[in-house]
Short mmCIF file of N, CA and C in Angstrom, two decimals:
data_model
loop_
_atom_site.label_atom_id
_atom_site.label_comp_id
_atom_site.label_asym_id
_atom_site.label_seq_id
_atom_site.Cartn_x
_atom_site.Cartn_y
_atom_site.Cartn_z
N MET A 1 146.00 68.10 129.39
CA MET A 1 144.58 68.59 129.12
C MET A 1 144.85 69.95 128.27
N ASN A 2 145.33 69.84 127.21
CA ASN A 2 145.47 71.11 126.31
C ASN A 2 146.18 72.30 127.14
N GLY A 3 147.02 72.08 128.07
CA GLY A 3 147.66 73.08 128.85
C GLY A 3 146.91 73.75 129.89
N MET A 4 145.87 73.38 130.06
CA MET A 4 144.99 73.96 131.21
C MET A 4 145.50 73.11 132.51
N ASN A 5 145.42 74.36 133.39
CA ASN A 5 145.95 73.61 134.98
C ASN A 5 144.53 73.44 135.71
N PHE A 6 144.45 72.54 136.40
CA PHE A 6 143.23 72.24 137.27
C PHE A 6 143.69 72.22 138.69
N ALA A 7 142.88 72.69 139.68
CA ALA A 7 143.35 72.39 141.14
C ALA A 7 142.99 71.06 141.33
N ASP A 8 143.54 70.45 142.49
CA ASP A 8 143.18 69.26 142.78
C ASP A 8 141.80 69.12 143.21
N ASP A 9 140.98 70.21 143.50
CA ASP A 9 139.60 69.84 143.94
C ASP A 9 138.75 70.53 142.71
N SER A 10 139.09 70.67 141.51
CA SER A 10 138.39 70.92 140.39
C SER A 10 137.60 69.62 139.88
N PRO A 11 136.50 69.80 139.82
CA PRO A 11 135.43 68.55 139.57
C PRO A 11 135.54 68.35 137.98
N VAL A 12 136.36 67.47 137.56
CA VAL A 12 136.46 67.22 136.10
C VAL A 12 136.35 65.91 135.49
N TYR A 13 136.40 64.80 136.31
CA TYR A 13 136.18 63.45 135.78
C TYR A 13 134.81 62.99 135.77
N VAL A 14 134.21 62.33 134.94
CA VAL A 14 132.87 61.61 134.83
C VAL A 14 133.06 60.36 135.59
N ILE A 15 132.10 59.99 136.13
CA ILE A 15 132.00 58.67 137.02
C ILE A 15 132.81 57.49 136.43
N SER A 16 132.49 57.38 134.83
CA SER A 16 133.26 56.30 134.42
C SER A 16 134.77 56.42 134.33
N VAL A 17 135.36 57.57 134.12
CA VAL A 17 136.88 58.01 134.33
C VAL A 17 137.17 57.78 135.84
N ALA A 18 136.54 58.33 136.67
CA ALA A 18 136.76 58.17 138.05
C ALA A 18 136.69 56.57 138.69
N ALA A 19 135.81 55.97 138.14
CA ALA A 19 135.91 54.56 138.32
C ALA A 19 137.23 53.89 137.99
N GLN A 20 137.50 54.10 136.78
CA GLN A 20 138.92 53.59 136.19
C GLN A 20 139.85 53.95 136.97
N LEU A 21 140.31 55.47 137.31
CA LEU A 21 141.56 55.94 137.83
C LEU A 21 141.42 55.37 139.47
N SER A 22 140.29 54.98 140.13
CA SER A 22 140.15 54.71 141.60
C SER A 22 140.15 53.24 141.65
N GLY A 23 139.84 52.35 140.33
CA GLY A 23 139.91 50.93 140.53
C GLY A 23 138.83 50.59 141.13
N LEU A 24 137.57 51.27 141.00
CA LEU A 24 136.38 50.83 141.76
C LEU A 24 135.25 50.52 140.63
N HIS A 25 134.22 50.18 140.76
CA HIS A 25 132.91 49.94 140.07
C HIS A 25 132.28 51.36 140.03
N PRO A 26 131.63 51.81 138.98
CA PRO A 26 130.78 53.26 139.17
C PRO A 26 129.80 52.90 140.24
N GLN A 27 129.13 51.84 140.36
CA GLN A 27 128.19 51.51 141.32
C GLN A 27 128.72 51.83 142.89
N THR A 28 129.80 51.43 142.92
CA THR A 28 130.68 51.59 144.05
C THR A 28 130.72 53.06 144.49
N LEU A 29 131.01 53.89 143.49
CA LEU A 29 131.24 55.37 143.69
C LEU A 29 129.97 55.94 143.96
N ARG A 30 128.79 55.46 143.34
CA ARG A 30 127.56 55.94 143.91
C ARG A 30 127.24 55.55 145.11
N THR A 31 127.48 54.50 145.61
CA THR A 31 127.14 54.10 146.92
C THR A 31 127.99 54.94 148.00
N TYR A 32 129.15 55.33 147.56
CA TYR A 32 129.93 56.28 148.47
C TYR A 32 129.53 57.36 148.55
N ASP A 33 128.88 57.88 147.33
CA ASP A 33 128.37 59.19 147.28
C ASP A 33 127.25 59.31 148.32
N ARG A 34 126.35 58.21 148.06
CA ARG A 34 125.01 58.36 148.97
C ARG A 34 125.48 58.18 150.39
N MET A 35 126.36 57.62 150.85
CA MET A 35 126.86 57.46 152.22
C MET A 35 127.48 58.63 152.67
N GLY A 36 127.75 59.60 151.61
CA GLY A 36 128.66 60.64 152.14
C GLY A 36 130.06 60.52 152.30
N LEU A 37 130.60 59.26 151.85
CA LEU A 37 132.15 59.24 152.26
C LEU A 37 132.84 60.06 151.07
N VAL A 38 132.64 60.24 149.70
CA VAL A 38 132.98 61.08 148.85
C VAL A 38 131.93 61.77 148.03
N SER A 39 131.87 63.06 148.14
CA SER A 39 130.81 63.69 147.56
C SER A 39 131.37 64.73 146.39
N PRO A 40 131.22 64.09 145.28
CA PRO A 40 131.59 64.86 143.93
C PRO A 40 130.78 66.07 143.60
N GLY A 41 131.44 67.00 142.73
CA GLY A 41 130.65 68.04 142.44
C GLY A 41 129.69 67.38 141.36
N ARG A 42 128.60 68.34 141.05
CA ARG A 42 127.63 68.08 139.98
C ARG A 42 127.55 69.21 138.92
N THR A 43 127.10 68.55 137.75
CA THR A 43 126.98 69.46 136.75
C THR A 43 125.48 69.95 136.82
N ALA A 44 125.34 70.76 135.87
CA ALA A 44 124.01 71.57 135.80
C ALA A 44 122.74 70.31 135.69
N GLY A 45 122.99 69.31 135.06
CA GLY A 45 122.06 68.31 134.81
C GLY A 45 122.13 67.24 135.99
N ARG A 46 123.15 67.51 137.05
CA ARG A 46 123.10 66.47 138.13
C ARG A 46 124.19 65.49 138.01
N GLY A 47 124.83 65.38 136.91
CA GLY A 47 125.81 64.31 136.73
C GLY A 47 127.00 64.48 137.58
N ARG A 48 127.69 63.54 138.22
CA ARG A 48 128.90 63.69 138.99
C ARG A 48 130.10 64.04 138.20
N ARG A 49 130.80 64.56 138.95
CA ARG A 49 132.11 65.10 138.23
C ARG A 49 133.20 65.02 139.57
N TYR A 50 134.22 63.87 139.37
CA TYR A 50 134.95 63.80 140.32
C TYR A 50 136.20 64.54 140.26
N SER A 51 136.82 65.29 141.33
CA SER A 51 138.30 65.87 141.16
C SER A 51 139.20 64.95 141.58
N THR A 52 140.71 65.28 141.26
CA THR A 52 141.92 64.49 141.65
C THR A 52 141.76 64.13 143.23
N ARG A 53 141.41 65.15 143.84
CA ARG A 53 141.39 64.86 145.41
C ARG A 53 140.19 63.93 145.62
N ASP A 54 139.20 63.87 144.88
CA ASP A 54 138.19 62.72 145.28
C ASP A 54 138.52 61.31 144.94
N ILE A 55 139.41 61.36 143.65
CA ILE A 55 140.02 59.89 143.33
C ILE A 55 140.89 59.60 144.27
N GLU A 56 141.77 60.38 145.00
CA GLU A 56 142.66 60.07 146.14
C GLU A 56 141.80 59.38 147.28
N MET A 57 140.72 60.10 147.41
CA MET A 57 140.05 59.75 148.63
C MET A 57 139.50 58.39 148.20
N LEU A 58 138.87 58.09 147.14
CA LEU A 58 138.23 56.82 146.68
C LEU A 58 139.31 55.74 146.98
N ARG A 59 140.65 56.00 146.55
CA ARG A 59 141.53 55.02 146.75
C ARG A 59 141.94 54.68 148.01
N GLU A 60 141.90 55.75 148.93
CA GLU A 60 142.19 55.63 150.56
C GLU A 60 141.07 54.87 151.09
N ILE A 61 139.84 54.92 150.59
CA ILE A 61 138.69 54.32 151.10
C ILE A 61 138.93 52.79 150.82
N GLN A 62 139.28 52.64 149.57
CA GLN A 62 139.59 51.27 149.18
C GLN A 62 140.63 50.44 149.98
N ARG A 63 141.67 51.30 150.16
CA ARG A 63 142.88 50.86 150.83
C ARG A 63 142.41 50.45 152.39
N LEU A 64 141.85 51.32 153.13
CA LEU A 64 141.04 51.11 154.52
C LEU A 64 140.14 49.81 154.49
N SER A 65 139.54 49.71 153.48
CA SER A 65 138.46 48.75 153.29
C SER A 65 139.21 47.37 153.07
N GLN A 66 139.97 47.22 152.15
CA GLN A 66 140.71 46.11 151.77
C GLN A 66 141.94 45.67 152.45
N GLU A 67 142.89 46.62 152.97
CA GLU A 67 143.92 46.27 153.51
C GLU A 67 143.96 46.30 155.19
N GLU A 68 143.05 47.11 155.45
CA GLU A 68 142.66 47.31 156.99
C GLU A 68 141.59 46.70 157.59
N GLY A 69 140.72 46.10 156.57
CA GLY A 69 139.45 45.43 157.11
C GLY A 69 138.56 46.27 157.66
N ILE A 70 138.41 47.55 157.47
CA ILE A 70 137.47 48.50 158.15
C ILE A 70 136.31 48.50 157.37
N ASN A 71 135.13 48.41 158.13
CA ASN A 71 133.93 48.69 157.42
C ASN A 71 133.45 49.81 157.08
N LEU A 72 132.59 50.17 156.07
CA LEU A 72 132.27 51.45 155.56
C LEU A 72 131.88 52.57 156.48
N ALA A 73 131.14 52.05 157.69
CA ALA A 73 130.72 52.91 158.73
C ALA A 73 132.04 53.38 159.37
N GLY A 74 133.03 52.71 159.51
CA GLY A 74 134.15 53.00 160.40
C GLY A 74 135.01 53.86 159.41
N ILE A 75 134.96 53.48 158.23
CA ILE A 75 135.87 54.49 157.33
C ILE A 75 135.14 55.94 157.11
N LYS A 76 133.75 55.87 157.31
CA LYS A 76 132.99 57.18 157.44
C LYS A 76 133.47 58.10 158.60
N HIS A 77 133.51 57.45 159.69
CA HIS A 77 133.96 57.96 160.86
C HIS A 77 135.38 58.45 160.93
N ILE A 78 136.17 57.51 160.32
CA ILE A 78 137.49 58.08 160.20
C ILE A 78 137.69 59.25 159.47
N LEU A 79 136.94 59.38 158.22
CA LEU A 79 137.07 60.57 157.45
C LEU A 79 136.43 61.78 158.12
N GLU A 80 135.47 61.56 158.87
CA GLU A 80 134.83 62.72 159.61
C GLU A 80 135.99 63.23 160.62
N LEU A 81 136.51 62.31 161.18
CA LEU A 81 137.77 62.73 162.20
C LEU A 81 138.77 63.62 161.45
N GLN A 82 139.15 62.94 160.32
CA GLN A 82 140.22 63.56 159.48
C GLN A 82 139.91 64.95 159.26
N ARG A 83 138.66 65.16 158.79
CA ARG A 83 138.11 66.45 158.26
C ARG A 83 138.33 67.60 159.54
N GLU A 84 137.74 66.87 160.74
CA GLU A 84 137.64 67.67 161.88
C GLU A 84 139.23 67.98 162.53
N VAL A 85 139.94 67.09 162.27
CA VAL A 85 141.46 67.45 162.68
C VAL A 85 142.05 68.41 161.83
N ALA A 86 141.73 68.58 160.57
CA ALA A 86 142.11 69.57 159.44
C ALA A 86 141.44 70.88 159.85
N ARG A 87 140.29 70.75 160.11
CA ARG A 87 139.67 72.22 160.56
C ARG A 87 140.20 72.66 161.84
N LEU A 88 140.68 71.86 162.80
CA LEU A 88 141.24 72.23 163.97
C LEU A 88 142.60 72.72 163.82
N ARG A 89 143.24 72.28 163.02
CA ARG A 89 144.74 72.57 162.45
C ARG A 89 144.46 74.05 162.06
N ASP A 90 143.64 74.08 161.14
CA ASP A 90 143.40 75.62 160.57
C ASP A 90 142.96 76.59 161.57
N GLU A 91 142.22 76.09 162.52
CA GLU A 91 141.70 77.06 163.77
C GLU A 91 142.97 77.38 164.47
N VAL A 92 143.93 76.36 164.92
CA VAL A 92 145.01 76.57 165.60
C VAL A 92 146.04 77.51 164.94
N ALA A 93 146.34 77.34 163.57
CA ALA A 93 147.12 78.38 162.87
C ALA A 93 146.55 79.68 162.95
N ARG A 94 145.23 79.87 162.73
CA ARG A 94 144.87 81.10 162.87
C ARG A 94 144.95 81.88 164.30
N LEU A 95 144.61 81.00 165.32
CA LEU A 95 144.89 81.42 166.71
C LEU A 95 146.39 81.85 166.84
N HIS A 96 147.06 81.00 166.53
CA HIS A 96 148.64 81.37 166.64
C HIS A 96 148.92 82.82 165.83
N SER A 97 148.35 83.02 164.89
CA SER A 97 148.62 84.30 164.13
C SER A 97 147.96 85.35 164.91
N LEU A 98 146.84 85.27 165.42
CA LEU A 98 146.26 86.18 166.25
C LEU A 98 147.08 86.44 167.51
N ILE A 99 147.44 85.40 168.20
CA ILE A 99 148.41 85.74 169.36
C ILE A 99 149.61 86.43 169.19
N GLY A 100 150.25 86.11 167.84
CA GLY A 100 151.26 86.89 167.25
C GLY A 100 150.96 88.27 167.30
N ASN A 101 149.96 88.58 166.66
CA ASN A 101 149.82 89.88 166.40
C ASN A 101 149.46 90.73 167.58
N LEU A 102 148.47 90.10 168.57
CA LEU A 102 148.23 90.62 170.04
C LEU A 102 149.60 90.73 170.79
N GLY A 103 150.47 89.97 170.55
CA GLY A 103 151.64 90.09 171.14
C GLY A 103 152.50 91.32 170.60
N ASN A 104 152.65 91.49 169.43
CA ASN A 104 152.95 92.86 168.89
C ASN A 104 152.27 94.04 169.25
N GLU A 105 150.93 93.93 169.41
CA GLU A 105 150.30 95.17 169.94
C GLU A 105 150.57 95.43 171.50
N LEU A 106 150.79 94.21 172.33
CA LEU A 106 151.36 94.47 173.54
C LEU A 106 152.52 95.13 173.76
N GLU A 107 153.63 94.75 173.01
CA GLU A 107 154.83 95.16 172.88
C GLU A 107 154.78 96.98 172.76
N SER A 108 153.90 97.12 171.81
CA SER A 108 153.71 98.67 171.41
C SER A 108 153.09 99.39 172.45
N THR A 109 152.13 98.62 173.26
CA THR A 109 151.48 99.46 174.32
C THR A 109 152.35 99.55 175.38
N ARG A 110 153.16 98.42 175.64
CA ARG A 110 154.19 98.70 176.77
C ARG A 110 155.19 99.70 176.43
N ALA A 111 155.65 99.91 175.12
CA ALA A 111 156.50 100.98 174.85
C ALA A 111 156.03 102.34 175.06
N VAL A 112 154.82 102.46 174.66
CA VAL A 112 153.96 103.79 174.89
C VAL A 112 153.75 104.01 176.52
N ALA A 113 153.61 103.04 177.15
CA ALA A 113 153.52 103.01 178.84
C ALA A 113 154.76 103.60 179.23
N ALA A 114 155.91 102.88 178.93
CA ALA A 114 157.20 103.24 179.22
C ALA A 114 157.48 104.84 178.85
N ARG A 115 157.16 105.24 177.76
CA ARG A 115 157.51 106.53 177.26
C ARG A 115 156.49 107.53 178.21
N LEU A 116 155.41 107.21 178.61
CA LEU A 116 154.47 107.83 179.41
C LEU A 116 155.02 108.04 180.81
N ALA A 117 155.61 106.85 181.43
CA ALA A 117 156.07 106.74 182.59
C ALA A 117 157.45 107.75 182.76
N LYS A 118 158.22 107.65 181.64
CA LYS A 118 159.47 108.71 181.53
C LYS A 118 159.04 109.98 181.52
N LEU A 119 158.05 110.30 180.91
CA LEU A 119 157.32 111.61 180.58
C LEU A 119 156.82 112.06 181.77
N ARG A 120 156.25 111.32 182.63
CA ARG A 120 155.84 111.68 183.99
C ARG A 120 156.80 112.10 184.95
N HIS A 121 157.96 111.75 184.78
CA HIS A 121 159.16 111.88 185.61
C HIS A 121 160.10 113.24 185.05
N ASP A 122 159.86 113.05 183.47
CA ASP A 122 160.66 114.30 183.00
C ASP A 122 159.76 115.01 182.06
N PRO A 123 159.20 116.01 182.57
CA PRO A 123 157.95 116.70 181.89
C PRO A 123 158.45 117.21 180.45
N ASP A 124 159.76 117.66 180.25
CA ASP A 124 160.31 118.39 179.01
C ASP A 124 160.93 117.09 178.26
N PRO A 125 160.26 116.32 177.35
CA PRO A 125 160.92 115.37 176.77
C PRO A 125 161.76 115.71 175.57
N GLY A 126 162.01 117.02 175.37
CA GLY A 126 163.06 117.42 174.40
C GLY A 126 162.34 117.37 172.96
N GLY A 127 161.15 117.60 172.87
CA GLY A 127 160.57 117.55 171.52
C GLY A 127 160.22 116.05 170.93
N ARG A 128 160.54 115.08 171.68
CA ARG A 128 160.10 113.88 171.29
C ARG A 128 158.68 113.43 171.31
N ASP A 129 158.31 113.05 170.36
CA ASP A 129 156.58 112.49 170.30
C ASP A 129 156.66 111.21 171.19
N LEU A 130 155.41 111.36 172.03
CA LEU A 130 155.13 110.24 172.88
C LEU A 130 154.97 108.84 172.06
N VAL A 131 154.12 109.09 171.04
CA VAL A 131 153.83 107.95 170.14
C VAL A 131 154.42 108.42 168.71
N PRO A 132 155.62 107.45 168.12
CA PRO A 132 156.23 108.13 166.83
C PRO A 132 154.96 108.10 165.84
N ILE A 133 154.86 109.30 164.98
CA ILE A 133 153.95 109.44 164.06
C ILE A 133 154.63 108.73 162.77
N ARG A 134 153.60 107.94 162.21
CA ARG A 134 154.22 107.26 160.77
C ARG A 134 154.29 108.41 159.82
N GLN A 135 155.35 108.08 158.80
CA GLN A 135 155.37 109.06 157.87
C GLN A 135 154.15 109.42 156.88
N THR A 136 153.55 107.93 156.59
CA THR A 136 152.41 108.00 155.73
C THR A 136 151.38 108.62 156.25
N SER A 137 151.08 108.70 157.63
CA SER A 137 149.91 109.47 158.32
C SER A 137 150.08 110.91 158.18
N VAL A 138 151.37 111.42 158.20
CA VAL A 138 151.75 112.85 158.21
C VAL A 138 151.44 113.21 156.70
N VAL A 139 151.95 112.28 155.60
CA VAL A 139 151.83 112.89 154.28
C VAL A 139 150.23 112.93 153.81
N LEU A 140 149.54 111.89 154.47
CA LEU A 140 148.05 111.71 153.95
C LEU A 140 147.46 112.92 154.66
N TRP A 141 147.80 113.36 155.72
CA TRP A 141 147.05 114.49 156.64
C TRP A 141 147.46 115.84 155.96
N ARG A 142 148.50 116.06 155.39
CA ARG A 142 148.98 117.24 154.47
C ARG A 142 148.15 117.36 153.38
N GLN A 143 148.17 116.13 152.65
CA GLN A 143 147.56 116.06 151.18
C GLN A 143 145.97 116.42 151.49
N THR A 144 145.36 115.62 152.55
CA THR A 144 143.91 115.99 152.40
C THR A 144 143.50 117.06 153.24
N GLY A 145 144.29 117.42 154.19
CA GLY A 145 144.02 118.56 155.23
C GLY A 145 142.92 118.13 156.18
N ASP A 146 142.75 116.82 156.31
CA ASP A 146 141.86 116.26 157.58
C ASP A 146 142.80 116.18 158.64
N ASN A 147 142.04 116.42 159.73
CA ASN A 147 142.75 116.02 160.99
C ASN A 147 142.75 114.67 161.42
N PRO A 148 143.79 114.00 161.59
CA PRO A 148 143.89 112.50 161.97
C PRO A 148 143.37 112.29 163.26
#
């Protein structure tokens, strides 16, 4: 394509090309669109434009229908469940990241609590800061004159 790179979800194929690539009739693609099985992008004039991901989905629908004998209502339900599973996986990954961040914050808080406990028993910490000051904070404060 003249050296241009398209993402898998870039809507680039007109319905006739998408039909050829998927091995389906254009009317079948229109039916799938009406049913919400595959929702291609639209041009300003409302023409359908299919992405590589759409073509793969059309092939999978065809496989489920022909090889597995699943009707279109069943396929629609399967696709909805697959989308929900993908959404939930993303949410689980986000929550794992959040838990990791909270764990790091908890460890920092525990370290400060330990220093406080030690300070309580040893009132002269020997010039050590209770909470270590980041060098960037000190430099920024000295440059701006603002009190942190």
